[in-house]
Tab-separated table of C-alpha atoms in Angstrom:
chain	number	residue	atom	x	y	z
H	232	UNK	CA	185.988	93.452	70.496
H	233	UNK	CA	186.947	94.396	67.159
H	234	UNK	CA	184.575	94.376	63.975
H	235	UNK	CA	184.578	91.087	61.755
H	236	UNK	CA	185.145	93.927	58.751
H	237	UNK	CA	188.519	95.860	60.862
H	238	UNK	CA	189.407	92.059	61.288
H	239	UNK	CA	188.606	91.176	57.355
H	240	UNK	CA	190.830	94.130	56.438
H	241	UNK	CA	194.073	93.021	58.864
H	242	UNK	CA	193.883	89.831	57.579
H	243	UNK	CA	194.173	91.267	53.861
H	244	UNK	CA	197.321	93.408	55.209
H	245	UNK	CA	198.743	90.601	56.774
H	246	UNK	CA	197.949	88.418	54.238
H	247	UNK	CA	200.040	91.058	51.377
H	248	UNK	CA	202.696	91.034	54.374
H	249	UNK	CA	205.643	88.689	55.157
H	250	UNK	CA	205.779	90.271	58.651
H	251	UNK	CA	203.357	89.926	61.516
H	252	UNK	CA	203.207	92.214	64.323
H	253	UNK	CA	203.290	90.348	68.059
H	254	UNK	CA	202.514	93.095	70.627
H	255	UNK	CA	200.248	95.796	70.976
H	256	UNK	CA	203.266	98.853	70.255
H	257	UNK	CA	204.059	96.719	66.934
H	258	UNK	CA	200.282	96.398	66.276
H	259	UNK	CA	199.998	99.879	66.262
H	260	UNK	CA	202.516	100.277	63.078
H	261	UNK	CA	200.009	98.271	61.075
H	262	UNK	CA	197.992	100.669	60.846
H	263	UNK	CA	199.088	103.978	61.573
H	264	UNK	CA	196.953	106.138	64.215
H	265	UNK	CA	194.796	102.596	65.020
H	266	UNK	CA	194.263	101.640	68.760
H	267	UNK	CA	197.135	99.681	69.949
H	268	UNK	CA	195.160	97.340	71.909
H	269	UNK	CA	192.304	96.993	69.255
H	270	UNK	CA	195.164	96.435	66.457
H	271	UNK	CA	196.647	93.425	68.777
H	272	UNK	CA	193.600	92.123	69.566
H	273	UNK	CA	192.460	91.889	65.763
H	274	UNK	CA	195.978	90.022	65.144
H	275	UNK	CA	195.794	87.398	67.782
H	276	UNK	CA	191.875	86.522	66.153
H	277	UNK	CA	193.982	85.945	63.126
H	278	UNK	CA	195.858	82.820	64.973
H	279	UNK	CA	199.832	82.647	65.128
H	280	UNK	CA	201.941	84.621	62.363
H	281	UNK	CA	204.997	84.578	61.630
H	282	UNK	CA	208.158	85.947	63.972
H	283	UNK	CA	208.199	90.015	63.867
H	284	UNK	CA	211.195	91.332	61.923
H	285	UNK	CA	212.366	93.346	65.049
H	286	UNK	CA	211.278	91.680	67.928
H	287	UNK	CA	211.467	87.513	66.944
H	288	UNK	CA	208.522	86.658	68.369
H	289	UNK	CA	205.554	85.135	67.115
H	290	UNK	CA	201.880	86.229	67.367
H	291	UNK	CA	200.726	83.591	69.946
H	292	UNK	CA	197.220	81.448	69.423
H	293	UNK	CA	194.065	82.949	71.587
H	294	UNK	CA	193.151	80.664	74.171
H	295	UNK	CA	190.258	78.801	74.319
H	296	UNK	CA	187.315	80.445	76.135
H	297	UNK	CA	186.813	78.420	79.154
H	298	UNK	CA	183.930	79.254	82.487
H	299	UNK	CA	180.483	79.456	82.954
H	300	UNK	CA	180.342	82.531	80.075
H	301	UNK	CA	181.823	80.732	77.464
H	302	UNK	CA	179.637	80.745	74.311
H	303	UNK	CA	180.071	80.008	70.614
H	304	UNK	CA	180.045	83.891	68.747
H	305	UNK	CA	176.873	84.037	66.594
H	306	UNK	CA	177.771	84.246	62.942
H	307	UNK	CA	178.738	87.540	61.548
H	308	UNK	CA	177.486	89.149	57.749
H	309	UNK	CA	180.305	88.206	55.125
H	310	UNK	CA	182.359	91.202	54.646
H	311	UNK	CA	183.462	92.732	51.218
H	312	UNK	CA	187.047	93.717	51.321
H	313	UNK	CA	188.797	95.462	48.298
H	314	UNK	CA	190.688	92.096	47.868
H	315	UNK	CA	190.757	89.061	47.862
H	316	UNK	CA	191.505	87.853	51.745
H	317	UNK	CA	193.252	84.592	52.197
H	318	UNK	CA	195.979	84.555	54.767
H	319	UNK	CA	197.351	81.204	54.048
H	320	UNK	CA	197.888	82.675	50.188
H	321	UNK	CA	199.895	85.970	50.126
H	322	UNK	CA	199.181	87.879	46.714
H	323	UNK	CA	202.859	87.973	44.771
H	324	UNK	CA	201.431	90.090	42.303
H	325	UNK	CA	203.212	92.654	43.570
H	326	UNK	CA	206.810	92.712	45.982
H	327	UNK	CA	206.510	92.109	49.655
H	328	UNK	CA	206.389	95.014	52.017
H	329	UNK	CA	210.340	94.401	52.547
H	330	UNK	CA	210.910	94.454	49.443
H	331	UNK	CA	209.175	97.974	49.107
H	332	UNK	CA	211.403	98.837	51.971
H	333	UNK	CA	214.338	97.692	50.628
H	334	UNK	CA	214.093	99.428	47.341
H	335	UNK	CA	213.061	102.507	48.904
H	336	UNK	CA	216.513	102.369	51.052
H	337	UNK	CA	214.167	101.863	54.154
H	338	UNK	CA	215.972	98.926	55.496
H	339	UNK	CA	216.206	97.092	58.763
H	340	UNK	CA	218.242	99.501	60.344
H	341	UNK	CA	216.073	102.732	60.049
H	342	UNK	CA	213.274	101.169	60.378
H	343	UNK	CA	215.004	99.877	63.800
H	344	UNK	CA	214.912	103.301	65.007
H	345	UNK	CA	217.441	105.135	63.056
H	346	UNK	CA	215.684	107.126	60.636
H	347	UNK	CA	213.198	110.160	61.691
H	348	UNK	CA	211.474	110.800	58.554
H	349	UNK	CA	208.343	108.177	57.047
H	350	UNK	CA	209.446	105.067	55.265
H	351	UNK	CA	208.878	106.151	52.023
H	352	UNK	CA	207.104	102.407	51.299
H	353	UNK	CA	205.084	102.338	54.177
H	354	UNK	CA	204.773	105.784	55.148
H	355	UNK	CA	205.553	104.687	58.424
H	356	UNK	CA	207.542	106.322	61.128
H	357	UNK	CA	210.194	105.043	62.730
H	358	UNK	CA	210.194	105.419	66.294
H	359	UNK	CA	213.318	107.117	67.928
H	360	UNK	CA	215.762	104.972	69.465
H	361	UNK	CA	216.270	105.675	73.441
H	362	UNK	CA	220.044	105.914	73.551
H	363	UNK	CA	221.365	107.683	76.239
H	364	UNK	CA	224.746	110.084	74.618
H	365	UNK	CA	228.042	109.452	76.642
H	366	UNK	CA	228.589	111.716	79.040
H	367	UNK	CA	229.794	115.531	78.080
H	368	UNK	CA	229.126	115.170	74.269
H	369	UNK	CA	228.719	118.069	72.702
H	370	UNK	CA	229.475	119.751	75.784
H	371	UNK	CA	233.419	119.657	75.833
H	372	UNK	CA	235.028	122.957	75.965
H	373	UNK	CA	237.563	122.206	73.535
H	374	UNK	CA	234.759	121.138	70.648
H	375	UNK	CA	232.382	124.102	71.467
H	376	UNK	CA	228.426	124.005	72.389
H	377	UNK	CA	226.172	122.004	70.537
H	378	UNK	CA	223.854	123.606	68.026
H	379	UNK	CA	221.201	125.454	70.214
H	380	UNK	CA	216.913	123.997	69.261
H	381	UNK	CA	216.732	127.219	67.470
H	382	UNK	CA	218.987	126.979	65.182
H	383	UNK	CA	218.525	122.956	64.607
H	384	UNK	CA	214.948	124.172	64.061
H	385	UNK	CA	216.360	126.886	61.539
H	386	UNK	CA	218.460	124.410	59.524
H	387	UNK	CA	215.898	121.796	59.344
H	388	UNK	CA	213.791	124.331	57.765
H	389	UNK	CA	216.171	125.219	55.376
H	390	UNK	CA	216.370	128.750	56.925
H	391	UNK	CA	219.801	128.779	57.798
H	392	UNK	CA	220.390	132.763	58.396
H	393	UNK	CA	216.437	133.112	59.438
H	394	UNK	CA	216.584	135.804	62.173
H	395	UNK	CA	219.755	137.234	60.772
H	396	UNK	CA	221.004	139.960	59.135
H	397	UNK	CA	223.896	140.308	56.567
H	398	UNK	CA	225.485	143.530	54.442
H	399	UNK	CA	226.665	142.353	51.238
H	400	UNK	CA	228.699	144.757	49.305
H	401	UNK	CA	228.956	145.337	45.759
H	402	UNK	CA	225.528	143.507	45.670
H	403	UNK	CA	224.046	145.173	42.620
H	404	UNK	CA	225.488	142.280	40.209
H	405	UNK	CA	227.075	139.462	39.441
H	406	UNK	CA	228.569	137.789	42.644
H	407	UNK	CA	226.978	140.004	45.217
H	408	UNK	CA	223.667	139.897	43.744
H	409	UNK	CA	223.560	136.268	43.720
H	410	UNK	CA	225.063	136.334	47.076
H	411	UNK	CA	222.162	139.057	48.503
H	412	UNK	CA	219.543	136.371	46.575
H	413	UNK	CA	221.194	133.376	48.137
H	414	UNK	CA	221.126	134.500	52.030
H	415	UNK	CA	217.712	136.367	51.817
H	416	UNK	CA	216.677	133.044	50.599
H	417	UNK	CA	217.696	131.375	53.732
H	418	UNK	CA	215.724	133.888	55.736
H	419	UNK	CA	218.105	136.311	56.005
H	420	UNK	CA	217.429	140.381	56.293
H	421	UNK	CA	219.823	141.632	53.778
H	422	UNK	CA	221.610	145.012	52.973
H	423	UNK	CA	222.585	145.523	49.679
H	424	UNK	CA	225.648	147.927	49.564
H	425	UNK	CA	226.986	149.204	46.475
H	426	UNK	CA	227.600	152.324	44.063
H	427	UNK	CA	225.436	150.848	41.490
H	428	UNK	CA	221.919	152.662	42.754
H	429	UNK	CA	219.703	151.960	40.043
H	430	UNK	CA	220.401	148.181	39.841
H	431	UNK	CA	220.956	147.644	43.792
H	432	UNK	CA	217.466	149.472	44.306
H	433	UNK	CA	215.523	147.348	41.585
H	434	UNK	CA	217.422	144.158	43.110
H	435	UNK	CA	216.470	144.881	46.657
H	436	UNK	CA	212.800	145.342	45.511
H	437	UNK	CA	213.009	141.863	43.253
H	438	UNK	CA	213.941	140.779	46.907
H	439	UNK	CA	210.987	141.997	48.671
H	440	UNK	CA	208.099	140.997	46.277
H	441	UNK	CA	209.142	137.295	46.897
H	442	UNK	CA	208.399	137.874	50.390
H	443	UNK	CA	211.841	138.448	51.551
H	444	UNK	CA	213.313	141.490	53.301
H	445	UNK	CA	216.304	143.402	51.923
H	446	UNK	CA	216.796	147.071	51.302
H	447	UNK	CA	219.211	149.296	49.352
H	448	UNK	CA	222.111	151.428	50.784
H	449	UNK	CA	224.815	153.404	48.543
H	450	UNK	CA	228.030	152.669	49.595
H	451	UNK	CA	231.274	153.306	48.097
H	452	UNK	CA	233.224	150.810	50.325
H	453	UNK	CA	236.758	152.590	49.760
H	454	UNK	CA	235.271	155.416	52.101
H	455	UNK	CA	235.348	154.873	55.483
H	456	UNK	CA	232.451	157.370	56.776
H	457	UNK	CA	230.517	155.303	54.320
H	458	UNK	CA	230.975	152.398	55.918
H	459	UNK	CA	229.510	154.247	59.445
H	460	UNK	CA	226.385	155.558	57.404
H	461	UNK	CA	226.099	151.876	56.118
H	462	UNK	CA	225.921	150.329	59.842
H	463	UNK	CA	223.839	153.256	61.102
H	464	UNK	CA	221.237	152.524	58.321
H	465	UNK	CA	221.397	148.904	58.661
H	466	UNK	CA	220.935	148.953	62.400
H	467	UNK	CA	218.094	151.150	61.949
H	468	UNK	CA	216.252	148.960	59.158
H	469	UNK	CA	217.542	144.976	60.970
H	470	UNK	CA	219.784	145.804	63.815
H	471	UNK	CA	222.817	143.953	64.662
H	472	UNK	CA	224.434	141.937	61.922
H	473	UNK	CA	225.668	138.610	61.918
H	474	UNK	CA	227.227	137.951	58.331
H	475	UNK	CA	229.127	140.512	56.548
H	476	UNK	CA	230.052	139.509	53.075
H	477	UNK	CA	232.451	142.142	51.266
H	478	UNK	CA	232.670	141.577	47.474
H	479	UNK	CA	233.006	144.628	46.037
H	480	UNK	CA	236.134	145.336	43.561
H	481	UNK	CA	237.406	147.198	40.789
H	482	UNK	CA	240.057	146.385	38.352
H	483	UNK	CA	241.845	148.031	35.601
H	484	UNK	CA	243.691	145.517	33.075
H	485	UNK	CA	247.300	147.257	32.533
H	486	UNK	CA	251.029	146.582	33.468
H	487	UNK	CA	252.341	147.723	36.105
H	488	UNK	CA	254.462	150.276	34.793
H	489	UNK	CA	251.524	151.607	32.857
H	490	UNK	CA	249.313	152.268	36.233
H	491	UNK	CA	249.137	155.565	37.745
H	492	UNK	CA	249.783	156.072	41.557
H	493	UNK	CA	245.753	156.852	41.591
H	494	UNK	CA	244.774	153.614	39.575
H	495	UNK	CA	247.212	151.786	41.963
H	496	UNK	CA	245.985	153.121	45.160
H	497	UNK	CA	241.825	152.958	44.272
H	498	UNK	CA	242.358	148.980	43.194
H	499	UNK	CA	243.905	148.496	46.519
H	500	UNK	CA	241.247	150.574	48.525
H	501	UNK	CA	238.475	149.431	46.994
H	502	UNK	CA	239.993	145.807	46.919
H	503	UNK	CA	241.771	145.426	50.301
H	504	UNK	CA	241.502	148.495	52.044
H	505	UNK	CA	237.531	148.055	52.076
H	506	UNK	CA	237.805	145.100	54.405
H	507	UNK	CA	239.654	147.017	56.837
H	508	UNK	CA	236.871	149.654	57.285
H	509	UNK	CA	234.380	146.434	57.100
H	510	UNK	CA	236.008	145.273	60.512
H	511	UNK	CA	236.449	148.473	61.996
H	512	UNK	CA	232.327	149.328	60.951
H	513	UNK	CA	231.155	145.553	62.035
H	514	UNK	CA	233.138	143.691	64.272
H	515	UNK	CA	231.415	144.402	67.377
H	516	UNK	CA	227.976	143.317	66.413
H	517	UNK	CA	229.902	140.307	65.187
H	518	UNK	CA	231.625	139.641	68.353
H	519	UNK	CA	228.480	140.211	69.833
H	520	UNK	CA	226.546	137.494	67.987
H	521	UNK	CA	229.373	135.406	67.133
H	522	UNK	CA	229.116	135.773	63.676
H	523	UNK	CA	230.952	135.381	60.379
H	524	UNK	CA	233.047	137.436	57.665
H	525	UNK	CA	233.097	136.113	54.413
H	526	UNK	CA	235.569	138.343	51.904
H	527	UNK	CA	235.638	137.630	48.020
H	528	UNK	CA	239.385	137.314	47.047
H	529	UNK	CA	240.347	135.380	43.358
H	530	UNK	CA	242.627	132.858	42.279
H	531	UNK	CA	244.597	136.104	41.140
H	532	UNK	CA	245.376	135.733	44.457
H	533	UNK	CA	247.424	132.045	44.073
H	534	UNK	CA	248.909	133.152	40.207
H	535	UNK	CA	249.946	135.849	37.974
H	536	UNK	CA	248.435	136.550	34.671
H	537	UNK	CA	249.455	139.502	32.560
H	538	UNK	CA	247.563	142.908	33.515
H	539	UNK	CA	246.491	142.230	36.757
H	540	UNK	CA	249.440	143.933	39.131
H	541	UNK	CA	247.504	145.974	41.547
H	542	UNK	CA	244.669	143.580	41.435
H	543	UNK	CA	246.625	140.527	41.978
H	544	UNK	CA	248.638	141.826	45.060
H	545	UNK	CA	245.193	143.353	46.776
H	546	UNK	CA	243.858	139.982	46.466
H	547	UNK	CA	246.549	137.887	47.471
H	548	UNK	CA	247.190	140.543	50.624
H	549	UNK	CA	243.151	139.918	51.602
H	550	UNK	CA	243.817	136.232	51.582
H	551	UNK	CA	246.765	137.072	54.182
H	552	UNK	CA	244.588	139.222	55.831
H	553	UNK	CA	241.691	137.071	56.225
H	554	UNK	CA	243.819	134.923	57.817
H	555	UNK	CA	244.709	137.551	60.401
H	556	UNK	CA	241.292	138.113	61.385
H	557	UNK	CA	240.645	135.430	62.178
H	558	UNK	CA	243.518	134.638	64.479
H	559	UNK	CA	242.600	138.745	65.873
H	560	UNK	CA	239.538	138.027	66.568
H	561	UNK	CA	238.457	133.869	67.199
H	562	UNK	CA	236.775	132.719	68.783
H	563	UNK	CA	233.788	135.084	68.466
H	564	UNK	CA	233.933	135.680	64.774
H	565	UNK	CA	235.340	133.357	61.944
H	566	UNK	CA	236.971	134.896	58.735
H	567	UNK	CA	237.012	133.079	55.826
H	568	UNK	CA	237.185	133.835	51.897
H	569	UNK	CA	236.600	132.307	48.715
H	570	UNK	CA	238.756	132.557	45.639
H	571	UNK	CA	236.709	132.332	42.708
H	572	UNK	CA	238.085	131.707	39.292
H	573	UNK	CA	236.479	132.404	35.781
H	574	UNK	CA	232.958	133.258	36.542
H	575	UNK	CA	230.788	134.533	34.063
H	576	UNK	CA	229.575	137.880	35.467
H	577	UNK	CA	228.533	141.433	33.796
H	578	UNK	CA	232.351	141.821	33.988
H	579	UNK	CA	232.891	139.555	30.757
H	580	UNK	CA	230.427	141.412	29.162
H	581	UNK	CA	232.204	142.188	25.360
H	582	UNK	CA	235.050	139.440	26.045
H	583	UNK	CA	235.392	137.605	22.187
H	584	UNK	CA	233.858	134.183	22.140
H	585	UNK	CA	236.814	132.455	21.695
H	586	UNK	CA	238.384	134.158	24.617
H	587	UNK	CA	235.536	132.410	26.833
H	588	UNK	CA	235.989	129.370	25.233
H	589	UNK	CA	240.012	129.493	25.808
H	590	UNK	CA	238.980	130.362	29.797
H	591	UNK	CA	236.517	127.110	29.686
H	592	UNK	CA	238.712	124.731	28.403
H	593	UNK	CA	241.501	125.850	30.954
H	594	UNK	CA	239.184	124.368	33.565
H	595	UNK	CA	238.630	121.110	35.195
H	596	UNK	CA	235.281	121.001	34.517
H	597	UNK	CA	235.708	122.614	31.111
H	598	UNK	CA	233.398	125.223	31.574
H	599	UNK	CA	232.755	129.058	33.155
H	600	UNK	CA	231.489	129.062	36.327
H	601	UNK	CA	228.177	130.914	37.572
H	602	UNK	CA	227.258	133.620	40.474
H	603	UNK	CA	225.543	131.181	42.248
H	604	UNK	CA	228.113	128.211	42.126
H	605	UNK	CA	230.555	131.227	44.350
H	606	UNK	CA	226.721	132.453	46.485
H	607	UNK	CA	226.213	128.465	47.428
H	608	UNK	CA	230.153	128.624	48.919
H	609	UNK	CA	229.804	132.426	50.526
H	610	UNK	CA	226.571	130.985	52.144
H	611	UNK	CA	228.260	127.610	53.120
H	612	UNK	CA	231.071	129.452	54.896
H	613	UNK	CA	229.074	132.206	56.378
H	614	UNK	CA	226.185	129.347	58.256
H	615	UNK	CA	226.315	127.561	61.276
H	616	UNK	CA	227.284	124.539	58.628
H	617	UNK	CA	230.860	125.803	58.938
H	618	UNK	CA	231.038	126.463	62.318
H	619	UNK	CA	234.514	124.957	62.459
H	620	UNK	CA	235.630	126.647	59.706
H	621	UNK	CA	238.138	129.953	60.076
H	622	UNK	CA	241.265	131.401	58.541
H	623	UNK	CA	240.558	129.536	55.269
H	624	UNK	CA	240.427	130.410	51.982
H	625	UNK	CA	237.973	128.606	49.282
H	626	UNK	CA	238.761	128.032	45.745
H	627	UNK	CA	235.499	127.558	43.408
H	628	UNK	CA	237.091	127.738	40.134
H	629	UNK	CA	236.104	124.638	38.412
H	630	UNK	CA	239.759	123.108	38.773
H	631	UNK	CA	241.203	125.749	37.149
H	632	UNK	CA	243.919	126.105	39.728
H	633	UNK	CA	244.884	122.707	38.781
H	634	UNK	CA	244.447	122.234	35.749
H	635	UNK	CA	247.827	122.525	33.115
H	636	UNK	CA	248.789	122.070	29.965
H	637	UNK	CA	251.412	120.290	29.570
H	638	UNK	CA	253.259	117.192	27.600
């Protein structure tokens, strides 16, 4: 039997209710963690409600008691709920529980099943619904395997890249740093590769004192047997590696006829050249784990603007390349790369305000951009989120690329 004071206090939920509960698995909703049976038993004491929401029916009358037990109950001390408790007059002084649900976008059909998280009104959870999936989905070879528990666990977390481990170059500022932040964020293990020491170091320490693991390696990515000491050291700190990000670049602003045959060939080592010897260090741990390459390239890449030459053309051939890769080497690894436009990095550093200002204005958006807009796309493109996602090439430039003046 259930206490007069658990039956008291149904009668007040019912009673601030415009649903009633018929069986004992809808019972148990009322009140969450109650005994099913108990819960049902309490309702059908209250006498007939009205139909359930989901089900139609109606909480029935008890019978009578009939046989040689039947007695009349002896009286029970008056209870003193929180409320006042009269069933046949629901309180209005505030809105009915569907109401609640409504307004907290909780409507009939999550609460039918379709929504795994609490009703934010009720706190309730709704229970799964038992669909059976038609046969071979997610299984069919020409849509690849479905995402494994792991790595469902992983993103539900908000870990994407927990478990992983990623080389970011030219990670000691702007771009790359807030690329290294972004992914060791996410759970990654992250090498920091760059020729900046000083900054990389203090970075990769910043890194570690909120808990997260990155470390430092000097790299000067147009130099191929620095790429080999840079996967040695990295396999020795995380092991394989699953994301390779490779940002680095140099630029110097001049015509073309002005550039030297050195100043020519370092912006197109350090710029294009560098991805090469990224592949040639990485790709087989990437094969391995099926992971991605993610290269920074510019909208340099898509139009000319005075003093870029060298620049320009490295970019634009990395974009080309990119798209290469990913042909060379799919399906194990995707290639992708993002095309950033005016970002405001330590690279503006001494530009003239009004020279910012002119850059702003040429955008969509009307403004610079920041290192983290370009990390949230790098990390986007490098996560299981993109996993059908390959040979492309990402423009986060505020709509500068399509933006013109013009009359």
């Amino acid at each position: 039997m259930v206490p007069p004071e658990a039956a008291a206090e149904l009668a007040h939920l019912v009673a601030r209710s415009d649903v009633v509960f018929a069986g004992p698995e809808e019972a148990s909703l009322v009140v969450p963690g109650a005994e099913p049976a108990a819960m049902a038993e309490a309702l059908l004491r209250l006498g007939p409600g009205r139909p359930c929401s989901s089900s139609g029916r109606a909480a029935p009358s008890p019978p009578p008691p009939t046989g040689p037990s039947a007695r009349t109950p002896s009286p029970s001390p008056p209870s003193t709920p929180s409320g006042p408790v009269t069933p046949s007059s629901p309180d209005t002084s505030r809105p009915s529980s569907t109401a609640r649900r409504r307004a907290s976008g909780c409507g009939p059909a999550p609460c039918a099943g379709r929504s795994p998280s609490p009703c934010a009104a009720t706190g309730r959870t709704c229970p799964p619904r038992r669909t059976r999936p038609p046969p071979g989905r997610g299984r069919h070879p020409l849509t690849g395997p479905p995402l494994s528990p792991e790595k469902h666990a992983q993103e539900h977390r908000h870990e994407p890249f927990h478990g992983r481990t990623a080389v970011v170059t030219g990670a000691s500022s702007g771009i790359g740093a807030a690329v290294a932040v972004r992914l060791a964020s996410e759970g990654a293990s992250v090498v920091l590769a760059d020729i900046a020491e000083e900054a990389g170091t203090d970075l990769a320490e910043r890194i570690r004192v909120d808990g997260r693991h990155a470390a430092f390696v000097r790299c000067d990515v147009s130099e191929e047997k620095d790429w080999d000491a840079l996967r040695d050291r990295t396999h020795a700190l995380f092991g394989p590696v699953d994301v390779v990000h490779s940002n680095a670049f140099t630029h110097r602003d001049a015509a073309a006829h002005e550039l030297t045959a050195a100043d020519w060939n370092r912006e197109l080592s350090v710029n294009l050249t560098a991805v090469y010897f990224a592949v040639r260090a990485f790709v087989e741990d990437l094969r391995a784990v099926r992971g991605s390459f993610v290269a920074t390239s510019s909208v340099h890449a898509l139009f000319g603007l005075p003093g870029y030459p060298a620049y320009a053309a490295a970019k634009g051939g990395m974009c080309a390349l990119v798209r290469q890769l990913a042909v060379e080497y799919g399906p194990e690894v995707r290639f992708n790369s993002v095309l950033p436009g005016p970002i405001l990095t330590e690279t503006w550093d001494g530009v003239p305000e009004d020279d910012l200002e002119l850059s702003a204005r040429a955008t969509a958006l009307t403004r610079l951009g920041r290192p983290e807009e370009v990390a949230a796309a790098v990390a986007f493109l490098a996560s299981e989120e993109a996993s059908y996602v390959t040979g492309t090439s990402l423009t986060v430039d505020g709509g500068w690329t399509v933006k013109k003046e013009s009359k």
